[in-house]
XYZ file of C-alpha atoms in Angstrom:
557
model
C 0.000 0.000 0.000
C 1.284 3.516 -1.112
C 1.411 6.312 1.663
C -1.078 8.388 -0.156
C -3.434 4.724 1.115
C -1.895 4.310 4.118
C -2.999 7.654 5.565
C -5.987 7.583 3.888
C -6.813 4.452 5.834
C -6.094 5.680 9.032
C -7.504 8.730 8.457
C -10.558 9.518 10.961
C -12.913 10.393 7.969
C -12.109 7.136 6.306
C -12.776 5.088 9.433
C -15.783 7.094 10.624
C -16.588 6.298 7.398
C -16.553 3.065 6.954
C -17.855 2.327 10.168
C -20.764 3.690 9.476
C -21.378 1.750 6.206
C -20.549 -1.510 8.176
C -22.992 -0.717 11.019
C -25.625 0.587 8.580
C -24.834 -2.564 6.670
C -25.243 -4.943 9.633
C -28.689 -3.447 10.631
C -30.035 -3.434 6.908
C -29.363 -6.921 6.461
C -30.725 -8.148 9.555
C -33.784 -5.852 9.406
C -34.309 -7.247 5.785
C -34.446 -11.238 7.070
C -36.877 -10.199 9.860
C -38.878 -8.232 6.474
C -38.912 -11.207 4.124
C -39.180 -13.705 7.607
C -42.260 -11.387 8.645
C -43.751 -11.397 5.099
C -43.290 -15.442 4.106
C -45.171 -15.760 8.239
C -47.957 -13.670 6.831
C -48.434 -14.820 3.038
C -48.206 -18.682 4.682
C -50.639 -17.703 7.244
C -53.094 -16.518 4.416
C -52.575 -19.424 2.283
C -53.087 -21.320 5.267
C -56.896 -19.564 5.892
C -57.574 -20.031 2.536
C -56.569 -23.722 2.456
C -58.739 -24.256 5.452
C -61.411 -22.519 3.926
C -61.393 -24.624 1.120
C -61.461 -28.435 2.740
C -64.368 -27.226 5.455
C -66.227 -26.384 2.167
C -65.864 -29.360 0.716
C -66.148 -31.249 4.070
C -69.435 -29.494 4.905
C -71.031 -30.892 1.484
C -69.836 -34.325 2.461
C -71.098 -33.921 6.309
C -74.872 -33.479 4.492
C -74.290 -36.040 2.124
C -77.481 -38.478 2.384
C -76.834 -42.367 3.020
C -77.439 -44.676 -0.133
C -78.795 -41.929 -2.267
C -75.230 -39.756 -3.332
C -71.795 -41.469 -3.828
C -68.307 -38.808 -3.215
C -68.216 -39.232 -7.483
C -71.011 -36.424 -6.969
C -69.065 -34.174 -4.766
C -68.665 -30.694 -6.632
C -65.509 -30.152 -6.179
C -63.447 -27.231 -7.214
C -61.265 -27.495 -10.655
C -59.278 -24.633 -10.539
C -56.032 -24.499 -10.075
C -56.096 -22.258 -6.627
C -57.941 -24.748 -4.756
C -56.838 -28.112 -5.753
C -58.975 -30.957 -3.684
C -58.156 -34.883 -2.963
C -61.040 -36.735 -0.277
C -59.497 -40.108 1.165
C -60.429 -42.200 3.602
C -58.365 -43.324 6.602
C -56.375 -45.403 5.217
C -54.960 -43.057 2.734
C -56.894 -44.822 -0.196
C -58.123 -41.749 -2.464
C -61.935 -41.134 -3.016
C -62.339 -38.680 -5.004
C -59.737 -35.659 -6.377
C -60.537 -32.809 -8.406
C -60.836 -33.075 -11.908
C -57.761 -31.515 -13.570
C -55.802 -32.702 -10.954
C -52.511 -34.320 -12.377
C -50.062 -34.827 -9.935
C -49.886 -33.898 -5.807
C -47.278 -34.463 -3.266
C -47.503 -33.631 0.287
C -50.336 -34.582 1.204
C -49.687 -38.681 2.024
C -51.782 -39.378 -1.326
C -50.103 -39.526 -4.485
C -53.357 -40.913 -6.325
C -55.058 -38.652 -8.434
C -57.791 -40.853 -9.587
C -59.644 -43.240 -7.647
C -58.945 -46.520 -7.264
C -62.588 -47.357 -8.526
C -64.605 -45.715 -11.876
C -66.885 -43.226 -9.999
C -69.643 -45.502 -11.151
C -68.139 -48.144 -8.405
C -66.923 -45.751 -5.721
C -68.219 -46.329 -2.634
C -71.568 -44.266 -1.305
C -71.822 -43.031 1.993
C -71.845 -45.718 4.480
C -69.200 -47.944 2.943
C -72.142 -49.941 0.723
C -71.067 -50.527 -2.873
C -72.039 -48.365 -5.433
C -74.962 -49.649 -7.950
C -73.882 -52.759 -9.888
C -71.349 -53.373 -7.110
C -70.552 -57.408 -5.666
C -72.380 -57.618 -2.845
C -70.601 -60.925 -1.889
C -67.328 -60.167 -2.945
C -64.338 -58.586 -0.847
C -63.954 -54.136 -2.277
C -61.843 -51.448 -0.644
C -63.844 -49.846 1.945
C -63.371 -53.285 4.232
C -66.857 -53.999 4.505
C -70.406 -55.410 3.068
C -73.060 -57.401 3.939
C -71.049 -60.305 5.001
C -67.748 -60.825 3.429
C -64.310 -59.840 5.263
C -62.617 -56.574 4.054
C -58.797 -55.886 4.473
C -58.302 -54.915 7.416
C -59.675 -58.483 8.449
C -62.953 -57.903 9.714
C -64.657 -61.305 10.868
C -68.193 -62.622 9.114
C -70.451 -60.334 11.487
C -68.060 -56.993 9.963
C -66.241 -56.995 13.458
C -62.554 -55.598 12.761
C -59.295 -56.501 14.075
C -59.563 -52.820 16.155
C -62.610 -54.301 18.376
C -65.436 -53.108 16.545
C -68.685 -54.667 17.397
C -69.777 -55.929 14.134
C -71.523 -52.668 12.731
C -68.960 -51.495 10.510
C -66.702 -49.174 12.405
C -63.268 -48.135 10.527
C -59.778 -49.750 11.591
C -59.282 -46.448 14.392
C -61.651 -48.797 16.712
C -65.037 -47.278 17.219
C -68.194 -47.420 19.327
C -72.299 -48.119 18.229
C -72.286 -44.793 15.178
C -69.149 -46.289 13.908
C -66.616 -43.314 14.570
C -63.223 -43.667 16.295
C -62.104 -42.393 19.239
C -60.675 -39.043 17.440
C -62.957 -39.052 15.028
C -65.715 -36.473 14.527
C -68.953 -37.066 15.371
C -71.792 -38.595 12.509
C -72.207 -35.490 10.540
C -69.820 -33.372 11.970
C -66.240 -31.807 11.139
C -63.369 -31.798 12.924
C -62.080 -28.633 14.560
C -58.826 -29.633 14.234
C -56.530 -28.875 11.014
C -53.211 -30.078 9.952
C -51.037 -27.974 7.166
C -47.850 -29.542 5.320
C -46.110 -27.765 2.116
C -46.174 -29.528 -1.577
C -46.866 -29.514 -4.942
C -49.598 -30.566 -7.589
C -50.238 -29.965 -11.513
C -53.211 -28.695 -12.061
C -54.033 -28.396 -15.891
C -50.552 -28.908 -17.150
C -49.484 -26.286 -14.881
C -47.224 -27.571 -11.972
C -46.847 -25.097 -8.538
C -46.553 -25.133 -5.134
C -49.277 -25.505 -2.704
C -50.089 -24.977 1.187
C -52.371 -27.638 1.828
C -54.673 -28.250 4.974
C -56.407 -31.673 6.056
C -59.630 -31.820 7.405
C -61.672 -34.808 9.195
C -65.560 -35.264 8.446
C -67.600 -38.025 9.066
C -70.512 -38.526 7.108
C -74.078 -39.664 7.490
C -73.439 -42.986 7.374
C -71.021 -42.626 9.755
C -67.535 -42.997 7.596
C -64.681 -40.378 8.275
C -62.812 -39.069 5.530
C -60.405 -36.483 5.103
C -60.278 -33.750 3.252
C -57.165 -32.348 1.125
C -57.412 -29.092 -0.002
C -54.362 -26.722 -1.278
C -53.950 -23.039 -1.931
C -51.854 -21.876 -3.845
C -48.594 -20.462 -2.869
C -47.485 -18.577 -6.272
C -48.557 -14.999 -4.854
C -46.428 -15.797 -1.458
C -43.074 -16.626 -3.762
C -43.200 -14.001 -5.913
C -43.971 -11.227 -3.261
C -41.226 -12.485 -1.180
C -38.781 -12.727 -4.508
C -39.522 -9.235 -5.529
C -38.901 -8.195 -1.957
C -35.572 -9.803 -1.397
C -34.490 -8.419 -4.949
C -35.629 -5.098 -3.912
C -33.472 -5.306 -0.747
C -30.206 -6.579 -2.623
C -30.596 -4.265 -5.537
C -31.352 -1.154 -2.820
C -28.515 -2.485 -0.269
C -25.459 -1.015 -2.243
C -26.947 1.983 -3.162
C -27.779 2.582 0.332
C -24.450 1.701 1.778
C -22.647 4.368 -0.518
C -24.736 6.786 0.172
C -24.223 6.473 4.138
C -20.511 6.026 3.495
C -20.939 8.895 1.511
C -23.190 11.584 3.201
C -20.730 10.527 6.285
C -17.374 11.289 4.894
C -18.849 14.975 4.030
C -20.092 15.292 6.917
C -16.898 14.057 8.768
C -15.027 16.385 6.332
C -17.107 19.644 7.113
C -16.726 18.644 10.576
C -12.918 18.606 10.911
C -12.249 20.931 8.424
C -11.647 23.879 11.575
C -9.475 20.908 12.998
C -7.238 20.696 9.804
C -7.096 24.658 9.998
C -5.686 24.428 13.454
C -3.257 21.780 12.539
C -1.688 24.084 9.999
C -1.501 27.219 12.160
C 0.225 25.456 14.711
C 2.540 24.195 12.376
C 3.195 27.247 11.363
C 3.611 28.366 14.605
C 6.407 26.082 15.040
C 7.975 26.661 11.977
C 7.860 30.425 12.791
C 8.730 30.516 16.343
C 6.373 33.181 16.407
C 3.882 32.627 19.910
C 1.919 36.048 19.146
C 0.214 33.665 16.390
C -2.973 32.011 17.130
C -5.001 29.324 15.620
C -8.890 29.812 14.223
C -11.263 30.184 16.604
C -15.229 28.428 14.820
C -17.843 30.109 15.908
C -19.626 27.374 17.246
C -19.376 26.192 20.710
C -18.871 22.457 20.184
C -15.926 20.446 20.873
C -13.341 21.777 18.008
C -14.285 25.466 19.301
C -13.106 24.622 22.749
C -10.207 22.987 21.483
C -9.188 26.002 19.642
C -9.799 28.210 22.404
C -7.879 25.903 24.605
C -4.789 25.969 22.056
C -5.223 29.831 21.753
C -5.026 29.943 26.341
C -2.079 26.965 26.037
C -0.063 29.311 23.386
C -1.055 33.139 25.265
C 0.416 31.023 28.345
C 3.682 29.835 26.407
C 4.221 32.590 24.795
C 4.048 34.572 28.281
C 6.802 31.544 29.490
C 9.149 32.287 26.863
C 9.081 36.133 27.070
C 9.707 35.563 31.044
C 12.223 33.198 30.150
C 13.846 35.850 27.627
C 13.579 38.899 30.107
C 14.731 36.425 32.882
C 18.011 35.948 31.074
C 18.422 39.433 30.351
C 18.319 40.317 34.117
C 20.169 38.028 35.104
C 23.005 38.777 32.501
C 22.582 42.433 34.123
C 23.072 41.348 37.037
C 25.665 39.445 36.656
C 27.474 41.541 34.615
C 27.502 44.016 37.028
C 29.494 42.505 40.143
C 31.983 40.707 37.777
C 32.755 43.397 36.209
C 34.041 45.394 39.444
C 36.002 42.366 40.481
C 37.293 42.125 37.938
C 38.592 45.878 37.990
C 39.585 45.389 41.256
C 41.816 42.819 40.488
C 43.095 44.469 37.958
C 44.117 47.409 39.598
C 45.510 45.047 42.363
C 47.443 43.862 39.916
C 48.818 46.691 38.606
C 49.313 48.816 41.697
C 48.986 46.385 44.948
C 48.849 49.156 47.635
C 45.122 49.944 46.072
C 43.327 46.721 46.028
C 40.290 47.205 47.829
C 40.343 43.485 49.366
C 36.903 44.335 51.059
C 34.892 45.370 47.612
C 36.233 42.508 46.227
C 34.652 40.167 49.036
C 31.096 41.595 49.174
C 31.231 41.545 45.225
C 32.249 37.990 45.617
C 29.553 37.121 47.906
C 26.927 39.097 46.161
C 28.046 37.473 43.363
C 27.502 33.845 45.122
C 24.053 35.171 46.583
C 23.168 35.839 43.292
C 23.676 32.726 41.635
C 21.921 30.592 44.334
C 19.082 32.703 43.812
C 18.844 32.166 40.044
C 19.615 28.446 40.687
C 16.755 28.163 43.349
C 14.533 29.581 40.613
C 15.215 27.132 38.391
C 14.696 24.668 40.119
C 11.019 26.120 40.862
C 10.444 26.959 37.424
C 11.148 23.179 37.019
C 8.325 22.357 38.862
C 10.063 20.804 41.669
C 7.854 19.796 44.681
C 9.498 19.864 48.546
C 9.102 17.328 50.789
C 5.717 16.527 52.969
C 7.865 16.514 56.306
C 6.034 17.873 59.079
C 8.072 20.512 61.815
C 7.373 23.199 63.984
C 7.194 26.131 62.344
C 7.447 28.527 65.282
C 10.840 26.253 66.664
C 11.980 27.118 63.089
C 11.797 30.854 63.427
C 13.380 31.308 66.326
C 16.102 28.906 65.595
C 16.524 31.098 62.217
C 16.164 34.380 64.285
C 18.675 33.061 66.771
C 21.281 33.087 64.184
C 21.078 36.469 62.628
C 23.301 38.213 64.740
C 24.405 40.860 62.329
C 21.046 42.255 61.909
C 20.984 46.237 61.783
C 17.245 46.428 63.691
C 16.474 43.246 66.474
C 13.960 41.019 65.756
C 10.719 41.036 68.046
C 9.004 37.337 68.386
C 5.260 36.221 68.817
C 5.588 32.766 68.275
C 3.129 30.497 69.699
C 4.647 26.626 69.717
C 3.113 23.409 68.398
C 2.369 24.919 65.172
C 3.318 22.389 62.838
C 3.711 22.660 58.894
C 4.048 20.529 56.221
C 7.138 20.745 53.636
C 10.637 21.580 53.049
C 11.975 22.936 56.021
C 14.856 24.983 53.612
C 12.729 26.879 51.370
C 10.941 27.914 54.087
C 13.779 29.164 55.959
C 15.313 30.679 52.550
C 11.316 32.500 52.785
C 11.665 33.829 56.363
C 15.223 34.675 55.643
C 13.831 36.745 52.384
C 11.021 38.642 54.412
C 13.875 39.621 57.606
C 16.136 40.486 55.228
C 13.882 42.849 53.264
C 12.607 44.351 56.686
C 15.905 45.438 58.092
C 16.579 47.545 54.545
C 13.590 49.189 54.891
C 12.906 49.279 58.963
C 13.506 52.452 60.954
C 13.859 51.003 64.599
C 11.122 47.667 64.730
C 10.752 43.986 62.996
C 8.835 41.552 64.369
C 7.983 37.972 63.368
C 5.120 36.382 64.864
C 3.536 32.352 64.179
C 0.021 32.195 65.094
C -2.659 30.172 63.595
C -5.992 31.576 61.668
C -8.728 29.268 60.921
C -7.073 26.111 58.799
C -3.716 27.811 58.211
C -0.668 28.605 59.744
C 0.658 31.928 59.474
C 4.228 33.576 59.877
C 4.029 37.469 59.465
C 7.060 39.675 59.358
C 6.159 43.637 59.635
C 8.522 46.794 60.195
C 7.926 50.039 60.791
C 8.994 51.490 57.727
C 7.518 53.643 54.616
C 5.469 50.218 53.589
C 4.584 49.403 50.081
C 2.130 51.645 47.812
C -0.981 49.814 47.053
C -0.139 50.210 43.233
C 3.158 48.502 43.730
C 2.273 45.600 46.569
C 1.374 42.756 43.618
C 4.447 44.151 41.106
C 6.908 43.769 44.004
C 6.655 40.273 43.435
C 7.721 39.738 39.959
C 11.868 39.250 39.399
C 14.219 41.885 39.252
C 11.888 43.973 40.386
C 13.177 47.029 42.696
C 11.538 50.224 43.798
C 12.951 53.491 42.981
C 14.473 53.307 46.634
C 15.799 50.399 46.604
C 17.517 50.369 42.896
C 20.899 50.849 45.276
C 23.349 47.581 44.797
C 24.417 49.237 47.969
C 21.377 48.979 49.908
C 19.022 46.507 48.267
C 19.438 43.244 46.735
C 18.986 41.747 42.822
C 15.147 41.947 43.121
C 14.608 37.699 43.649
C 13.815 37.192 47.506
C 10.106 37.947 47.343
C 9.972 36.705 44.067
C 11.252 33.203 45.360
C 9.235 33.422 48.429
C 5.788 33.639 46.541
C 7.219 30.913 44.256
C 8.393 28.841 47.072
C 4.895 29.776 49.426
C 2.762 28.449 46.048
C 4.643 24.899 46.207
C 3.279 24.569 49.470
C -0.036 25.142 48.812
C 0.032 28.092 50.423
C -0.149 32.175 50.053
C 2.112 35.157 50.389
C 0.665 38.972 50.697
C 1.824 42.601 51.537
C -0.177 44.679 53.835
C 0.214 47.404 55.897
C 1.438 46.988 59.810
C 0.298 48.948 62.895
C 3.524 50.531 62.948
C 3.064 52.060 59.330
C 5.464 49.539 57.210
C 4.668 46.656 55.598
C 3.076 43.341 56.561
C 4.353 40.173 54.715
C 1.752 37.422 55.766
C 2.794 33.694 54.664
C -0.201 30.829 55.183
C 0.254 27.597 54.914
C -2.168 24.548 55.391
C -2.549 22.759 58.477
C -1.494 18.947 58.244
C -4.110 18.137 60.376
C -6.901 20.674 58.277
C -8.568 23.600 59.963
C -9.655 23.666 63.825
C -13.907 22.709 63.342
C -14.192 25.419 66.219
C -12.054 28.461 64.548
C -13.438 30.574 62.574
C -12.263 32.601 59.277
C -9.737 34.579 62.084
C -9.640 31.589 64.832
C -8.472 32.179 68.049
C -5.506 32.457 68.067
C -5.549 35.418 65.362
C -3.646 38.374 66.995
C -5.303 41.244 68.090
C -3.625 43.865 66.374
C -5.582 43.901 63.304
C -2.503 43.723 60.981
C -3.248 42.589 57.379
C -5.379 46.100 56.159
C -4.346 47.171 52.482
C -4.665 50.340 52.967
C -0.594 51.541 53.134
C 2.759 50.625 51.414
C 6.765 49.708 51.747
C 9.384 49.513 49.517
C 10.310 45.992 48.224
């Protein structure tokens, strides 16, 4: 198979296609057997009326047939080729057929003519007919004294137990009927239907035939055989199933067609996203988007979905991009005075300023742990899920800064625990002091205290706080205030950048507020381990009293 097949094969259209020809297919075919089934049920049922029809006529002339005055030769029988007719007795001998009858099978008689001229058929009550042997042995098994064949005695008892008055070979009682048989003059309610053929006039055809008992005046029982014909059934059923195999293919390609346009309107918009997108990629160009349908089905929300997934990408990259850029600034920056330094400590030894070229150093080294922390963020790296004590953390961390320009003041209220890596959140608290002592004029203070389901560390100072404009921009990298755009006196613009990152991969939340001293608030939450406290509310109670938290001031980042 070519490639050109190969796709078209696997193609959605082609197998949306074709699966709807097969299934369409499938349910023709087996709705056109239970047509033709349903049709040959109701044309044999109708033959089968009509058959029945036909023997009870013929069974309700021979049921007022008078004894010794009409033989069956007189029966008027019908001679068309519809109804064909046989009467026979019970022993399968024939009695009289209908005239054109030629040939018949099916109906346990193959005799078309009687055994007898009609002159010598039997009347009604098995006597001969007129010129008949009354001492000889003839075919209905009985006369006035003679044996017949089924070896009735002298007194015209049979070998079934009759008593001598001429019963048949089923075994009868006084009238001469059997057990089954119908009464003297009646007709059985019961009929029997088998399929066969007969010639009627030359003309041959199949036949539905039904078989009725009757017992006559004289008390014989016959049966009647009488056929309809089943011509009309076979050709309406013929013309049907050529109607259904002649229709079926036409059918099928217009499904598989109307389907495949309809498939191909319907993914058309997909194809036209397919191509943006590749050129998209080709271009490199993000501003790009794909065709957005009108509609609101499922290929309009994919497109709008692919439009959101490449507005989001293409604000990635450009973060990416000016994230580089920065960080080439800033890095720039510090090497380049080392490296002066050096040089001119090269050149001229008694001016090296050994202390500039340590705090450029270690900027330098703050600097790149910062932009490798935010990589690994940006990664999407998760901390751990070990649980500590948050407020045993802070003072621990506290305890250690002893080269801060403004103490520290704790709240902390123990047992607190948290849920994570006990690092970042150290490198968080570290951020937040760090950013309070630039900015402080004679107070920080950290505090732990829980409020409703979270935990919350808050570090506030007392200094010119963050404008309200300002207090969500603060957050994004590199960014400084006009304030703090001193190397000197501020950092590169990362710590609250990495603490929001860091305070998102724990679930949790990092703002800027106002304190009650006038600076800023920095409020971390985290989530509980164990959830919230049923019986705290939104500020539970262990909230502090202060009110801290109002957005109503500002502080420089």
């Amino acid at each position: 198979m070519s490639a050109r097949g190969r796709r078209f094969a696997s193609s959605v259209r082609a197998r949306a296609s074709l699966g709807a020809t097969a299934v369409v297919a499938v349910a023709l075919v087996a709705a056109g057997i239970a047509v033709v089934l349903s049709l040959r049920s109701n044309l044999t049922a109708q033959a089968d009326r009509s058959a029945d029809r036909a023997a009870r006529d013929v069974a309700l002339e021979i049921a007022s047939l008078v004894p010794d005055q009409t033989s069956y030769a007189g029966l008027d029988l019908p001679d068309d080729t519809e109804h064909p007719v046989q009467v026979s007795d019970e022993r399968g001998r024939l009695l009289r057929a209908s005239e054109d009858l030629q040939r018949i099978s099916g109906t346990g008689v193959s005799a078309v003519t009687p055994a007898k001229s009609p002159a010598a058929s039997p009347a009604p009550g098995g006597t001969a007919a007129p010129g008949g042997d009354d001492s000889a042995d003839d075919d209905n098994g009985a006369d006035g004294k003679g044996s017949d064949d089924s070896g009735a005695d002298g007194n015209g008892s049979d070998d079934s137990g009759g008593d001598g008055n001429g019963s048949d070979d089923k075994g009868g009682d006084d009238d001469g009927s059997g057990d089954d048989d119908p009464a003297v003059g009646e007709i059985s309610d019961r009929t029997s239907y088998t399929d066969g053929s007969a010639t009627v006039d030359g003309r041959t055809g199949d036949y539905r035939f039904a078989a009725v008992e009757v017992t006559d005046r004289a008390g014989e029982t016959v049966v009647v055989h009488a056929g309809a014909s089943l011509a009309d059934r076979q050709a309406a059923v013929n013309t049907t199933t050529v109607s259904m195999l002649l229709g079926l293919p036409v059918l099928l390609l217009v499904v598989g067609g109307v389907t495949w346009l309809v498939t191909r309107r319907a993914f058309r918009p997909v194809e036209g996203i397919r191509r943006e997108m590749a050129a998209i990629t080709a271009s490199t160009d993000l501003s790009r988007r794909v065709p957005e349908p009108a509609t609101d089905d499922e290929v309009a929300r994919l497109a709008r979905t692919t439009n959101e997934t490449l507005t989001a990408l293409e604000a990635a990259v450009e973060r990416q991009r000016r994230f580089v850029a920065d960080a080439s600034h800033e890095l720039r920056s510090p090497i380049a005075s080392l490296r002066t330094q050096l040089e001119v400590g090269d050149a001229h030894p008694e001016l090296l300023d050994v202390p500039g070229a340590v705090a450029d150093t270690v900027r330098l080294q703050q600097l790149a742990a910062d932009l490798l922390l935010l990589a690994r963020l940006d990664a999407g790296e998760r901390p751990g899920r070990a649980r500590f004590d948050l407020g045993a953390m802070v003072r621990e961390e506290v305890s250690q800064r002893t080269a801060d320009r403004v103490p520290v003041t704790l709240d902390v209220r123990p047992g607190l625990e948290v849920a994570g890596s006990r690092g970042q959140l150290a490198r968080v608290l570290g951020n937040l002091l760090d950013n309070a002592q630039r900015h402080a004029h004679a107070s920080v203070s950290a505090s732990v205290y829980r409020s409703g389901g979270r935990v919350v560390l808050a570090v506030a100072d007392d200094g010119s706080g963050v404008p309200e404009a300002e207090r969500e921009r603060i957050f994004e990298r590199f960014v400084r205030l006009d304030d703090a755009r001193s190397r000197d006196d501020g950092g590169a613009g990362l710590g609250l950048a990495i603490a929001r990152d860091v305070a998102a991969r724990h679930d949790g939340t990092l703002t800027v507020g106002r304190a009650p001293e006038g600076g800023a608030l920095f409020e971390l939450r985290l989530p509980r381990p164990d959830g919230a406290d049923p019986a705290d509310g939104p500020d539970g109670p262990d909230s502090p009293d202060s009110g801290v938290g109002a957005n109503d001031a500002g502080h420089a980042a």
